[in-house]
Amino acid sequence: MSFFGLDCARKKERELERRLRANDREYNLSFRYATNAIKTSKYNVFTFLPLNLFEQFQRIANAYFLFLLVLQAIPQISSLSWFTTVVPLLLVLTVTAAKDATDDINRHRSDNQVNNRKVKVLIDRKLRSEKWMEVQVGDIIKLENNQFVTADLLLLSSSESMNLVYIETAELDGETNLKVKQALPVTGDLGDNIEKLAGFDGEVHCEAPNNRLDRFTGTLTFAGQKYSLDNEKILLRGCTLRNTEWCFGLVLFGGPETKLMQNCGKTTFKRTSVDRLMNVLVLCIFGFLAFMCAILAVGNCFWELNEGSEFTVFLPRQDNNDAGFSAFLTFWSYVIILNTVVPISLYVSVEIIRLGNSYYINWDRKMYYPRSDTPAEARTTTLNEELGQIKYVFSDKTGTLTQNIMIFNRCSINGKSFGEVYDFTGQRLEINEYTEKVDFSFNPLADPRFAFHDHALVEAVKLENPEVHSFFRLLALCHTVMAEEKKEGELFYQAQSPDEGALVTAARNFGFVFRSRTPDSVSIVEMGKPCTYELLAILDFNNVRKRMSVIVRSPEGKLFLYCKGADTIIYERLHQSCKKLMDVTTEHLNEFAGEGLRTLALAYKDLDEEYFRQWKKRHHEASTALDDREEKLEQLYEEIEKDLLLLGATAIEDKLQDGVPQTIELLARADIKIWVLTGDKQETAENIAYSCNLLREEMDEIFIVAANSPDDVRQELRNALTSMKPGAPDDSVFVRGRTLGKGVKAVRDEEVNGEYGLVINGHSLAYALESSMELEFLRTACMCKTVICCRVTPLQKAQVVQLVKKYKQAVTLAIGDGANDVSMIKVAHIGVGISGQEGMQAVLSSDYSFAQFRFLQRLLLVHGRWSYLRMCKFLRYFFYKNFTFTLVHF
C-alpha cells in the first residue's frame, strides 16, 4: 500500500529517546528506525492523477465547473453542449497538472540522485561501497575530503591531529566559514584501523530526532565508561568535509530523521489580502448567479402559467411536466448558460501576473549590489501585491541598518579611556584619513590593514602596564576564532561573528597575537614571546547568557577565568571591590554608546585549584546527564562566573549602510511606521536611530521605558499614553464589531497631535509582552512614529511582530540579516533577508532578499505599489468583462 502512497500501517509510537549499538544491525533494526533514503516527492505513477485532481478540485471555481459538467450531462437541463465546459476545465486542469508533474519529476530526480550517492560502509569487517539509501542507523562509515556528510553522525576519528575535522555548513545555514568538530579521545584512538573499528561496540543513548541545529545531548557507553556527547562531536547531514583527508562516523539518524530533513517541514503558507478578497468575491458571484437564475426561473414559471398553456399547441410539454417543474429545470439550465460570470481562469491569470511581477524584481538593476554581486531575489511569487500595503516595518539594526563590518575604535582599561586624539593644547581632534596612525612596526605579526590613532595605548603596552597586558591577553584567549597561517607570519582569522574578529585583530596588533588553537590549548605570542595556555573549559556565548568565558591555565601554572559580554550582564557578576572602577567605566561606556559604538565589558577571576577540580567533576556529571543538561550546566556557569574583577570595556564601530537615512525618511512620508528590534544596548541603539533619522530632535517627546518591575512598566506606559493623548478612555482601544478571527478583536489606529518616539529595553519589554499588559504596550507604541526595542532576544523579536500582526488591521514586514532574525522574518506577513556578514540563514527563511537596506524603498514604493495597482486593474477588468458578457444574456 505504501507503493501507492497510502500508509495504512500502524503508526510508530513517538520516540522519546534513541538507543543504538555500533556494528549491530540486528539490534538496531528491532527499533524500526528510518533508513537513510529520503523522499521529498508527493506523487508516483499511480497516485498522481487521483491525488492531483483531488487537490485541484479543492479550489472552489474548479469544483463549480465540475458540478456544471454534471448538470450538462442531464438532457432535460442541458442548454449548451458539454463541450463548452469540458474544454476550458480540461485546459486549466491540464496546465496545473503539467506544472505539478514537472515539479514532482524534478523532486524525484533530486531524490534519486541523492539516494544513489556512494559511501564506504564498514560491513563484515570490510569497507564496502554502498548507496546512501542502504545505510542504516548504527553503521560506521568513512568520509573523505570534500564529500557530503551522508547522515547525522557521531564523529569517531579523523586524519587530523587531535581528531579534529573541518566542515562547511553552507547547505544547512548558508555560512561558508569553516567550523571545527572533534572526536572523543577514546574513539579517536581507533584511527583508521579497520579491525579496531569493526570491534567497536559502543552504545549511544541520545535525544530523539528533532530540528534543533545548535544543540545535541547524548552519552556514549564504551568499555564500562560513560562519555558526554554534545553538538561539537556531531556531523550533520548536508555539511561538507573540508581540509580533512578522512574521518569515520557512527550513524545516529538517517534519512527523514536527520536534522536537515527535520528542518524541511512545511513553512507557514502566507496568503495576501487580495487572495482572501478573491475568495470572498467568487463566493459573492455564486450568490449573484443563484439570484439571477432564481429570477429567470420565477419568470419562466409565470410565463408557463400565463402564456405557456397557449404555446403548447406548437410545442407540447415533455412528459406533461407542469409549470413548477419546468421552472426548476430552467433554474439549472440558466446556471449552465450564465456560467461565464464565474471566473474559471482567474486563478491561473493571477499567478501569471504575479510571476511577471517577480521577474521585474529579479531583473531590477537598481536593486543589484555590484560589490558582492548580489541581485534582488523574489523567493516567492504569491506576495508581490502585499508589498504595496505595508504599514509596519520591523528591522534589525546590526547588519541591516549598519554594515556589520567592525572596527576596533575605543577602549577603557582600568578606568582610563583610549582612542581619542588631542592636540598640544588639549583640544580633542576629529579623526579623519589624514590623522596620524599608530606605528605597529615593533610587531612583525601586526595586521597592516588595522588602523588606530591614540599613541598612548601603544606606549602603555610597551611600558608593560599589567592591566593593559591583562586586557589584551583576555581578548587573545577568550574567543572561538580559528587561525590560518598560509605563510610564516601571514595570519588569517575565521570568526563566527565580525565582533570577535575585530577584537582578536586588535589584540594581535597591540602585541598579543593569537596563533593557533587545539581543543585543549590556545597558543599566542605575548610581546614577541610564544606562550601556550591550557584550555580547560569554554562557557559558550548564547542569546540568553549574553557572555562568554574561558578557563585557562597559564604557562606558570595559575588558573584564570576570562569573561567578556554585555555590560549589564557582567556588572551583575562583579566583586564589590570594583564599585569605583564600575562607575568610571560606566561613564566611558555611555560615552562610547553615545557615539553609536558597540560595547562589551571584560572581566577576569583567579581560580583556586581545589575548587576548580570539584567544579570540573560536577561539570562532567552535568554534561553527561540526558535530562535537563542545559539547566544543570547553566547553574554551574552561574556559580563560577561570579565575584569577577573588572578589566575594562571595548568599543567597536559599525558604520551605517549607504542611503539608510534617506530610505527611512521616504518610508516615513509613506506613513509606514518603523520599529527597530536590536540586541544592542540602549545608548548605542538611540545614537544609530538619531543617525538614520528614526529619532529626531524636533520630535515632541521621546519616551524611555526602562523599569524593572511590572507595575513600574505599566505606569511608564500609561504616562507616555497620557502625554500623547490626555484624557484618552481605556475602553476605546477596540474597533467596534471588528474581529480578526478566533474571537480576537482588532485594535484601532488612534490619531495624536505631534510626533513621538518610544525606546524600551529588554527587561521592560518582557513585562510589556505579558498578556495583562500587551494591549497597553501596543496601544502606546502604535501612537508613536518610531519604536526602538533594545537588548531583545530573538524570541522577543518574534513576539513583538506577532503582537502587531494579531491585533492590528495592518500588513507587517520584518527585515534582518542574521540567524537571530529568522523567527521574526517567519512570523511577519512578509519577510525580507539581507545577504550580509552573518551567513545566509535570514535569506533562506525570507520571501524577498537583497544586499542593502536602501533597496527596501524600491521594493515597497515601486514594485509593491505597481504590483498592487496592476492586480487591482486586472481584477476590476476581469470581473467587468465577465459581468458584461453575462448580463447581456440575462
Tab-separated table of N, CA and C in Angstrom, residues 22-23 122 124-126 140 193-201:
chain	number	residue	atom	x	y	z
A	22	ALA	N	26.782	0.263	18.039
A	22	ALA	CA	27.634	0.293	16.845
A	22	ALA	C	27.844	-1.117	16.307
A	23	ASN	N	27.835	-1.245	14.995
A	23	ASN	CA	28.128	-2.505	14.295
A	23	ASN	C	27.172	-3.645	14.686
A	122	LEU	N	31.334	0.192	6.744
A	122	LEU	CA	32.030	-0.938	7.365
A	122	LEU	C	31.029	-2.071	7.602
A	124	ASP	N	30.817	-6.423	7.870
A	124	ASP	CA	31.555	-7.698	7.981
A	124	ASP	C	33.066	-7.475	7.938
A	125	ARG	N	33.513	-6.465	8.704
A	125	ARG	CA	34.943	-6.156	8.865
A	125	ARG	C	35.621	-5.731	7.553
A	126	LYS	N	34.811	-5.235	6.591
A	126	LYS	CA	35.366	-4.707	5.339
A	126	LYS	C	34.664	-3.417	4.971
A	140	ILE	N	29.001	2.154	10.703
A	140	ILE	CA	30.178	3.027	10.724
A	140	ILE	C	30.566	3.285	9.278
A	193	ASN	N	42.093	2.098	11.771
A	193	ASN	CA	42.332	0.666	11.896
A	193	ASN	C	40.992	-0.077	11.758
A	194	ILE	N	40.813	-0.763	10.645
A	194	ILE	CA	39.527	-1.394	10.341
A	194	ILE	C	39.162	-2.446	11.385
A	195	GLU	N	40.151	-3.195	11.878
A	195	GLU	CA	39.864	-4.230	12.874
A	195	GLU	C	39.337	-3.617	14.159
A	196	LYS	N	40.001	-2.534	14.596
A	196	LYS	CA	39.544	-1.858	15.824
A	196	LYS	C	38.150	-1.266	15.635
A	197	LEU	N	37.913	-0.644	14.488
A	197	LEU	CA	36.606	-0.032	14.218
A	197	LEU	C	35.509	-1.094	14.141
A	198	ALA	N	35.841	-2.250	13.529
A	198	ALA	CA	34.848	-3.329	13.419
A	198	ALA	C	34.536	-3.935	14.787
A	199	GLY	N	35.516	-3.866	15.706
A	199	GLY	CA	35.301	-4.402	17.049
A	199	GLY	C	34.658	-3.402	18.003
A	200	PHE	N	34.462	-2.161	17.539
A	200	PHE	CA	33.863	-1.113	18.398
A	200	PHE	C	32.385	-1.430	18.637
A	201	ASP	N	31.989	-1.544	19.901
A	201	ASP	CA	30.598	-1.906	20.221
A	201	ASP	C	29.961	-0.897	21.184
